[in-house]
Short mmCIF file of C-alpha atoms in Angstrom, two decimals:
data_model
loop_
_atom_site.label_atom_id
_atom_site.label_comp_id
_atom_site.label_asym_id
_atom_site.label_seq_id
_atom_site.Cartn_x
_atom_site.Cartn_y
_atom_site.Cartn_z
CA MET I 1 -9.24 -33.57 61.20
CA THR I 2 -9.45 -32.47 57.63
CA THR I 3 -8.04 -29.29 56.30
CA THR I 4 -9.46 -27.37 53.46
CA THR I 5 -7.24 -25.66 50.99
CA THR I 6 -8.24 -22.76 48.89
CA PRO I 7 -7.30 -23.04 45.23
CA ALA I 8 -4.45 -20.84 44.14
CA ALA I 9 -5.58 -17.67 42.51
CA ARG I 10 -5.39 -17.91 38.76
CA PRO I 11 -3.09 -15.24 37.33
CA LEU I 12 -4.94 -12.74 35.28
CA ALA I 13 -3.73 -11.76 31.86
CA PRO I 14 -2.62 -8.14 31.71
CA ARG I 15 -5.38 -5.86 30.59
CA PRO I 16 -4.64 -3.65 27.58
CA ARG I 17 -4.32 0.01 28.37
CA GLY I 18 -6.81 2.36 26.81
CA GLY I 19 -6.80 5.85 25.44
CA VAL I 20 -5.86 7.23 22.07
CA ALA I 21 -2.54 8.62 23.31
CA GLN I 22 -1.55 5.29 24.83
CA SER I 23 -2.60 3.41 21.71
CA LEU I 24 -0.46 5.75 19.59
CA ALA I 25 2.51 5.31 21.92
CA ASP I 26 2.19 1.51 21.75
CA SER I 27 1.89 1.65 17.97
CA LEU I 28 5.07 3.72 17.67
CA VAL I 29 6.95 1.22 19.85
CA VAL I 30 5.90 -1.63 17.57
CA ALA I 31 6.73 0.46 14.49
CA ARG I 32 10.20 1.19 15.87
CA ARG I 33 10.76 -2.52 16.46
CA ASN I 34 9.86 -3.33 12.86
CA ILE I 35 12.00 -0.52 11.44
CA ILE I 36 15.03 -1.67 13.45
CA ARG I 37 14.43 -5.21 12.20
CA LEU I 38 14.27 -3.89 8.65
CA THR I 39 17.66 -2.18 8.94
CA ARG I 40 19.17 -5.51 10.00
CA ILE I 41 17.89 -7.24 6.86
CA PRO I 42 19.06 -4.85 4.11
CA GLU I 43 18.27 -7.33 1.34
CA MET I 44 14.57 -6.71 2.00
CA ILE I 45 15.10 -3.04 1.14
CA VAL I 46 17.27 -3.84 -1.89
CA PHE I 47 14.84 -6.35 -3.41
CA GLY I 48 11.93 -4.01 -2.68
CA ILE I 49 13.66 -1.32 -4.75
CA VAL I 50 14.99 -3.45 -7.62
CA GLN I 51 11.60 -4.63 -8.88
CA PRO I 52 10.00 -1.19 -9.39
CA VAL I 53 13.22 0.12 -10.93
CA MET I 54 13.02 -2.70 -13.47
CA PHE I 55 9.41 -1.73 -14.24
CA VAL I 56 10.45 1.87 -14.85
CA VAL I 57 13.24 0.94 -17.24
CA LEU I 58 11.32 -1.78 -19.10
CA PHE I 59 8.09 0.14 -19.55
CA SER I 60 9.89 3.35 -20.47
CA TYR I 61 12.08 1.88 -23.19
CA VAL I 62 10.05 -1.15 -24.35
CA PHE I 63 6.59 0.44 -24.51
CA GLY I 64 7.62 4.06 -24.87
CA GLY I 65 6.73 5.23 -28.37
CA SER I 66 4.43 2.24 -28.95
CA ILE I 67 1.39 3.35 -26.94
CA SER I 68 -0.63 6.40 -27.87
CA VAL I 69 -1.66 8.78 -25.08
CA GLY I 70 -3.72 11.80 -26.03
CA GLY I 71 -3.08 11.01 -29.69
CA SER I 72 0.69 11.18 -29.21
CA LEU I 73 3.20 8.36 -29.71
CA SER I 74 6.02 10.40 -28.18
CA ALA I 75 8.21 8.30 -25.87
CA SER I 76 8.66 11.26 -23.52
CA ASP I 77 4.89 11.84 -23.29
CA TYR I 78 4.29 8.18 -22.49
CA ARG I 79 7.10 8.18 -19.92
CA GLU I 80 5.48 11.04 -18.02
CA PHE I 81 2.06 9.42 -18.37
CA LEU I 82 3.47 6.12 -17.09
CA MET I 83 5.31 7.21 -13.96
CA ALA I 84 2.27 7.90 -11.77
CA GLY I 85 1.07 4.37 -12.58
CA ILE I 86 4.45 2.85 -11.67
CA PHE I 87 4.52 4.82 -8.42
CA ALA I 88 1.01 3.65 -7.52
CA GLN I 89 1.82 0.05 -8.42
CA THR I 90 4.90 0.16 -6.22
CA VAL I 91 3.09 1.41 -3.12
CA THR I 92 0.23 -1.08 -3.52
CA PHE I 93 2.51 -4.06 -4.12
CA ALA I 94 3.86 -3.44 -0.62
CA THR I 95 0.60 -5.10 0.47
CA ALA I 96 2.13 -8.52 -0.08
CA GLY I 97 5.09 -7.67 2.16
CA ALA I 98 2.82 -6.42 4.92
CA GLY I 99 0.74 -9.59 4.84
CA ALA I 100 3.79 -11.85 4.74
CA GLY I 101 5.41 -9.99 7.66
CA ILE I 102 2.36 -10.35 9.89
CA ALA I 103 1.90 -14.00 8.88
CA ASP I 104 5.57 -14.64 9.71
CA ASP I 105 5.17 -13.03 13.14
CA MET I 106 2.09 -15.19 13.73
CA HIS I 107 3.93 -18.32 12.60
CA LYS I 108 6.89 -17.64 14.92
CA GLY I 109 4.67 -16.89 17.92
CA LEU I 110 5.74 -13.27 18.18
CA ILE I 111 2.15 -12.07 18.02
CA ASP I 112 1.33 -14.28 21.02
CA ARG I 113 4.04 -12.52 23.00
CA PHE I 114 2.54 -9.15 22.13
CA ARG I 115 -0.86 -10.41 23.24
CA SER I 116 0.53 -11.15 26.71
CA LEU I 117 1.51 -7.50 27.18
CA PRO I 118 -0.75 -4.75 28.53
CA MET I 119 -0.92 -2.86 25.26
CA ALA I 120 -3.64 -1.61 22.95
CA ARG I 121 -4.89 -4.44 20.77
CA GLY I 122 -4.72 -2.51 17.54
CA ALA I 123 -1.19 -1.24 18.25
CA VAL I 124 0.50 -4.37 16.89
CA LEU I 125 -1.15 -3.98 13.50
CA THR I 126 -0.93 -0.18 13.41
CA GLY I 127 2.77 -0.31 14.26
CA ARG I 128 3.39 -2.85 11.55
CA THR I 129 1.58 -0.80 8.90
CA LEU I 130 3.43 2.37 9.95
CA ALA I 131 6.77 0.57 9.57
CA ASP I 132 5.69 -0.62 6.13
CA LEU I 133 4.82 2.99 5.27
CA VAL I 134 8.39 4.05 6.14
CA GLN I 135 9.79 1.35 3.86
CA THR I 136 7.39 2.35 1.07
CA THR I 137 8.45 5.99 1.41
CA LEU I 138 12.11 5.04 1.03
CA THR I 139 11.33 2.94 -2.04
CA LEU I 140 9.30 5.76 -3.57
CA VAL I 141 12.14 8.25 -3.08
CA VAL I 142 14.63 5.97 -4.85
CA LEU I 143 12.12 5.23 -7.61
CA ALA I 144 11.52 8.95 -8.19
CA LEU I 145 15.26 9.52 -8.56
CA VAL I 146 15.50 6.71 -11.12
CA ALA I 147 12.50 8.16 -12.97
CA LEU I 148 14.28 11.52 -13.18
CA LEU I 149 17.30 9.78 -14.67
CA VAL I 150 15.23 8.21 -17.46
CA GLY I 151 13.61 11.54 -18.34
CA TRP I 152 10.52 11.91 -16.15
CA ARG I 153 9.73 15.50 -15.20
CA THR I 154 7.04 17.32 -13.23
CA HIS I 155 5.48 20.57 -14.45
CA THR I 156 3.81 21.97 -11.33
CA ASN I 157 5.01 23.62 -8.13
CA ALA I 158 6.64 21.77 -5.21
CA ALA I 159 3.49 21.79 -3.07
CA GLU I 160 1.48 19.99 -5.77
CA VAL I 161 4.24 17.46 -6.36
CA LEU I 162 4.44 16.70 -2.63
CA ALA I 163 0.64 16.40 -2.51
CA GLY I 164 0.82 13.85 -5.34
CA PHE I 165 3.33 11.73 -3.44
CA ALA I 166 1.23 12.10 -0.26
CA LEU I 167 -1.80 10.65 -2.07
CA LEU I 168 0.33 7.75 -3.32
CA LEU I 169 1.57 7.00 0.21
CA LEU I 170 -1.96 7.27 1.58
CA LEU I 171 -3.08 4.66 -0.96
CA GLY I 172 -0.13 2.44 -0.01
CA TYR I 173 -1.00 2.75 3.69
CA ALA I 174 -4.63 1.90 2.96
CA PHE I 175 -3.63 -1.22 1.04
CA SER I 176 -1.27 -2.30 3.82
CA TRP I 177 -4.38 -2.85 5.97
CA ILE I 178 -5.68 -5.25 3.35
CA GLY I 179 -2.34 -7.03 3.64
CA ALA I 180 -2.67 -7.09 7.43
CA LEU I 181 -6.06 -8.80 7.18
CA ILE I 182 -4.68 -11.34 4.70
CA GLY I 183 -1.68 -12.01 6.97
CA LEU I 184 -3.98 -12.72 9.92
CA SER I 185 -6.20 -14.99 7.83
CA VAL I 186 -3.63 -17.43 6.45
CA ARG I 187 -1.28 -19.91 8.08
CA THR I 188 2.06 -19.27 6.38
CA PRO I 189 4.03 -16.29 5.02
CA GLU I 190 4.09 -17.97 1.59
CA ALA I 191 0.31 -18.07 1.48
CA ALA I 192 0.18 -14.42 2.56
CA THR I 193 2.53 -13.41 -0.27
CA SER I 194 0.43 -15.27 -2.85
CA GLY I 195 -2.81 -13.95 -1.38
CA GLY I 196 -1.42 -10.43 -1.36
CA LEU I 197 -0.42 -10.46 -5.03
CA ILE I 198 -3.02 -12.53 -6.84
CA TRP I 199 -5.71 -9.82 -6.74
CA LEU I 200 -3.30 -6.91 -7.22
CA PHE I 201 -2.45 -7.76 -10.82
CA PRO I 202 -5.99 -7.39 -12.20
CA LEU I 203 -6.52 -4.33 -9.97
CA THR I 204 -3.47 -2.54 -11.35
CA PHE I 205 -3.75 -3.64 -14.97
CA VAL I 206 -7.50 -3.00 -15.29
CA SER I 207 -6.84 0.65 -14.58
CA ASN I 208 -5.42 3.75 -16.22
CA ALA I 209 -1.91 3.04 -14.89
CA PHE I 210 -0.26 1.88 -18.11
CA VAL I 211 -2.73 2.71 -20.88
CA PRO I 212 -5.57 5.23 -21.13
CA ALA I 213 -8.86 3.71 -19.93
CA GLU I 214 -10.70 4.96 -23.02
CA ASN I 215 -8.80 2.42 -25.13
CA MET I 216 -10.42 -0.46 -23.25
CA PRO I 217 -13.70 -2.25 -24.09
CA THR I 218 -16.75 -0.47 -22.64
CA PHE I 219 -17.21 -2.73 -19.59
CA LEU I 220 -13.54 -2.70 -18.62
CA ARG I 221 -13.38 1.05 -19.19
CA HIS I 222 -16.11 1.64 -16.60
CA VAL I 223 -14.38 -0.72 -14.16
CA ALA I 224 -11.07 1.07 -14.68
CA GLU I 225 -12.58 4.52 -14.23
CA TRP I 226 -14.16 3.56 -10.87
CA ASN I 227 -11.11 1.63 -9.70
CA PRO I 228 -9.63 3.19 -6.49
CA PHE I 229 -6.21 2.62 -7.98
CA SER I 230 -7.12 4.65 -11.09
CA ALA I 231 -8.33 7.58 -9.00
CA THR I 232 -4.97 7.93 -7.28
CA VAL I 233 -3.06 7.52 -10.54
CA GLN I 234 -5.18 10.22 -12.19
CA ALA I 235 -4.78 12.53 -9.18
CA ALA I 236 -1.01 12.06 -9.17
CA ARG I 237 -0.80 12.83 -12.89
CA GLU I 238 -2.78 16.02 -12.41
CA LEU I 239 -0.66 17.11 -9.45
CA PHE I 240 2.59 16.27 -11.28
CA GLY I 241 1.43 17.99 -14.46
CA ASN I 242 1.91 14.74 -16.39
CA LEU I 243 -1.30 14.69 -18.44
CA PRO I 244 -0.11 14.66 -22.08
CA PRO I 245 -1.17 17.31 -24.61
CA GLY I 246 -4.48 16.42 -26.20
CA TYR I 247 -5.51 14.09 -23.36
CA VAL I 248 -9.24 14.29 -22.59
CA THR I 249 -10.25 13.41 -19.02
CA PRO I 250 -13.02 10.75 -18.95
CA ASP I 251 -16.49 11.84 -17.85
CA ALA I 252 -16.64 9.44 -14.88
CA TRP I 253 -16.90 11.25 -11.52
CA PRO I 254 -13.69 9.74 -10.02
CA MET I 255 -11.72 10.92 -13.05
CA GLN I 256 -13.24 14.41 -13.02
CA ASN I 257 -12.62 14.74 -9.25
CA ALA I 258 -9.54 12.57 -8.97
CA VAL I 259 -7.93 14.15 -5.89
CA LEU I 260 -11.12 14.01 -3.84
CA ALA I 261 -11.94 10.50 -5.09
CA SER I 262 -8.43 9.31 -4.19
CA VAL I 263 -8.72 10.60 -0.63
CA LEU I 264 -12.24 9.17 -0.18
CA TRP I 265 -11.28 5.74 -1.53
CA SER I 266 -8.16 5.54 0.67
CA VAL I 267 -10.00 6.64 3.84
CA LEU I 268 -12.79 4.15 3.12
CA ILE I 269 -10.32 1.29 2.62
CA ILE I 270 -8.47 2.16 5.84
CA THR I 271 -11.71 2.39 7.83
CA VAL I 272 -13.12 -0.91 6.57
CA PHE I 273 -10.00 -3.06 6.57
CA ARG I 274 -8.51 -1.69 9.78
CA THR I 275 -11.79 -2.52 11.52
CA LEU I 276 -11.80 -6.05 10.05
CA ALA I 277 -8.12 -6.65 10.80
CA VAL I 278 -8.32 -5.49 14.43
CA ARG I 279 -11.46 -7.58 14.92
CA LYS I 280 -9.67 -10.60 13.45
CA TYR I 281 -6.72 -9.98 15.75
CA ARG I 282 -8.94 -9.73 18.81
CA SER I 283 -10.93 -12.86 17.97
CA ALA I 284 -7.72 -14.79 17.45
CA SER I 285 -6.40 -13.68 20.84
CA ALA I 286 -9.65 -14.33 22.74
#
């Protein structure tokens, strides 16, 4: 007599829970995990602050008085012109850290553990970018205090100043999604760091961050004026009241409508790169 055995039921992987509220809750859990991890590695915060502080001091005292803005060679005018560019550079350079962090989690298998949980697929990446936003905010606060010490001042009301910093953080958050996509696309944290920085240098220097765009050759001037980075820098300068006397705003639409252009560029970057990053995450976990 032969007996037939039925094959053991194959365990099913937990299905991710749906809903916007649930996705937000999952994202906040992941963000909390990354923030707690950050507090246990204080050197990450320290090194993230030291570099932009060095930029503030070096650019203020080495280039201050040597670069003309609005026809003025005043060191104080250049310092106020400069700070929005340094702020924007700082928040965008956090892209490399975001990419390296996600690549490190992938390398250590932590992402695979998250995939085994019944959680929203995009929550892992959203939580990571939110945690990076918290770190960027802390860095920006310290950097603003240092800028005040070297003579930077704002000349508008508190609401406009806060709006300027909000635009800077929105740009930083948008760029963190670029870092997330890079981190998912490479094999090691070192490659993610290199991939996150190599394109940022031309983006930030071919802009109005450190010198007026009108001083550039014609082709580079047009590139700089339509650079998303330049739009946020220009918007921050306007909201801080840091446009020097005699400065003439370029005719390009993003420069004439800098606040609106900054918001549109940041929202577009978030929409495109969040979609690509989540799709990359899902295809890797399929």
